[in-house]
Amino acid sequence: MSRTTWRTHRCGALRAEHVGQWVRLGGWVHRRRDLGGIVFLDLRDRDGLVQVAFGPGWSPPDVLVAAGALGSETVVVVEGQIVVRPASARNPEMATGDVEVHATALVVVGPAETPPIPVARGKTDELPAEELRLKHRHLDLRRPELLANLILRHRLMQRARRTLSELEFLEVETPILTKPTPEGARDYLVPSRLHPGEFYALPQSPQIYKQLLMVAGFDRYFQIARCFRDEDLRYDRQPEFTQIDLEASFVGTEDVYGFVEAVLVALWDEAGHAIERPFPRITWREAMERYGTDKPDLRYEFPIADWTAQVQLLGVPFIEQALRDEARVRGIAVKGGGALSRKDVDQLAEAAKQVGGSGLAWAKRLGDHISGSVAKHFTAEGLGALGVGDGDAALMVVGPDRVTSPVLDRVRMEVIRRLAPAPTRAHAFAWVVDFPLFEPDHETGTPVFAHHPFTSPHPDDVVRLESDPFSCRALHYDAVYNGNELGSGSIRITDPAIQRKVFAHLGLAPGEIEARFGFLLAALQAGTPPHGGFAIGFDRVAMLLAGAGSLRDVIAFPKTTAARALFEGAPAPASPADIAALHIEVK
Ligand code: ASP
């Protein structure tokens, strides 16, 4: 199948069964070694490396001379015979290591300048700086690790398509030049040349379109969709990213969980992992209470507990002072936490500060001896009542949940990193359900949407939409895996009156609602089935399954954390003429 006009085989595919065959190969000069009149090349292509030997016994003199002059990364076509390597020269680390090619002809078809970053590396060689690698991405992509990641990504994508297609989902493409879809980020705007002063937005997600497809009666839709969000970038975000986006009609939450689990099980299977379904469920409230986060890493124990009542009895002055308003004492009984050194605890406190905490109170119990910042207030018995046994430690903070939850989440994960306990299982999937519909805005405290404004309020809570919005739950669910959010979804609002109310909560005036979402509201009045869906963050799944350290390692041409494409150089200034044609001005 790999045979073409130029070659008979791929380099990396040659094996002992090919011995005696004449072959023609095309590939990149990975390494060259000259050994006493014999020239060895490691020739590389997508399938891997093969050794090509040029020697006086079988290569014409001009070919031998030309081989000796080849620079690395030159593209050559070689012809020759596959021979078995002598036992002493076999290389068990190379898939083709039992054979080599005795070359009789050589043509340079793609000369190469000296590469600015090396492609061939020794096992212990460090990678060049990432910025340099992103700048020369065509060379970086020659690295077998990146190639393997992108091959896995391809397989995952095909598997997702196949799985959803078998579940009767129709793959439909939705527009890239569109109207803003609120998903909580800024829009990328594209000025219109034909309509002065008007703009397209790039989709933050296909959300509205997929709902319109449900109104249209498509019943089940999916798309491997590119989404664009102009956010301040964090280490694990890209301004454009890929979702496995799906939507289905006449469904409730259980149906959606079933579809998404089927896809995730298939993807993990594709990467060689058997996982079990159904996934366990945890409510958002419980996740926040026990783990301080809505994406808990459930491979490990160390739950957070409320110690307010017990600690209050001890009369610790600084805790008493802090226990005002909605403050609570929350802590973690760390099994084996006696092993944490003073330095460890200082660093935990430092980590707590980074996420807005003011400190960390701690006590360690070794036999009858109690040490730590709040040691004098505790007896062994008192600690025992908190679940802190001999050899364990208590870590605690006091404050309102909005402060203590992120702190304890961070402390818990740091403790797990330091103590490295055995995980209870390798793959901890879960559904986080019953999210609140609104969360308070970071700065103003006013209600903003926890997911997106198309998410249906929980039917039991809808009566409190206006009177007590923060107490309303949503039919919104996330899938989490080992402390990562894999995606989100919800059952949607189908009643235009409720949809209008929810937009009003966003602070939109009636006229604005019509201008921005009138088309959706009109569609909802045209006969809308109950529907819901989900979007899986595909880049993140590929990263986790590839065991890669960054999303950039599973995207062929990623952006930097500053949203720049270093290779092609984007964004870039536009010519004054182009800018004028778009009826805009650069300030
Ligand atoms: N559109 C949502 C998102 O991008 C997913 C969904 O609700 O289906 O997160």
Coordinates of N, CA, C and O and ligand atoms in Angstrom, one line a residue, residues 183 205 207 210 229 243 451-452 488-490 492 533-535, ligand 1:
E183 N -20.1 31.7 25.4 CA -19.6 30.5 26.2 C -18.7 31.0 27.3 O -17.9 30.3 27.9
S205 N -18.4 28.0 20.2 CA -18.8 26.6 20.1 C -20.0 26.6 19.1 O -20.5 27.6 18.8
Q207 N -22.8 25.8 19.6 CA -24.0 25.6 20.5 C -25.3 25.9 19.9 O -26.2 25.1 19.8
K210 N -26.3 23.7 16.8 CA -26.7 22.3 17.1 C -28.1 22.3 17.6 O -28.8 21.4 17.4
R229 N -11.9 30.9 21.2 CA -12.2 31.7 22.4 C -11.0 32.6 22.7 O -9.8 32.1 22.8
Q243 N -13.4 20.3 19.6 CA -14.4 19.6 20.5 C -15.0 18.5 19.7 O -15.2 18.6 18.5
H451 N -22.6 27.8 33.2 CA -22.2 27.1 31.9 C -22.5 28.0 30.8 O -21.7 28.9 30.5
H452 N -23.6 27.9 30.1 CA -24.0 28.9 29.1 C -25.5 29.2 29.2 O -26.2 28.4 29.8
S488 N -18.3 19.4 29.0 CA -19.5 19.8 29.7 C -20.7 19.7 28.8 O -20.5 19.7 27.6
G489 N -21.8 19.6 29.4 CA -23.0 19.6 28.6 C -24.2 19.9 29.5 O -24.1 20.2 30.7
S490 N -25.4 19.9 28.8 CA -26.6 20.2 29.6 C -27.8 19.8 28.8 O -27.8 19.6 27.6
R492 N -31.2 21.5 27.4 CA -31.4 22.9 27.0 C -32.7 23.5 27.4 O -33.7 22.7 27.5
G533 N -27.1 17.9 25.2 CA -25.9 17.5 24.5 C -24.7 17.7 25.4 O -24.8 17.9 26.6
F534 N -23.5 17.7 24.7 CA -22.3 17.6 25.4 C -21.2 18.0 24.4 O -21.3 17.9 23.2
A535 N -20.1 18.5 24.9 CA -18.9 18.7 24.1 C -17.6 18.1 24.9 O -17.4 18.5 26.0
Ligands
ASP1 N1 -21.3 24.3 24.0 C1 -20.9 23.7 25.3 C2 -19.4 24.0 25.4 O1 -18.7 24.4 24.5 C3 -21.1 22.2 25.3 C4 -22.5 21.8 25.4 O2 -23.2 22.4 26.3 O3 -22.9 20.9 24.7 O4 -18.9 23.8 26.5

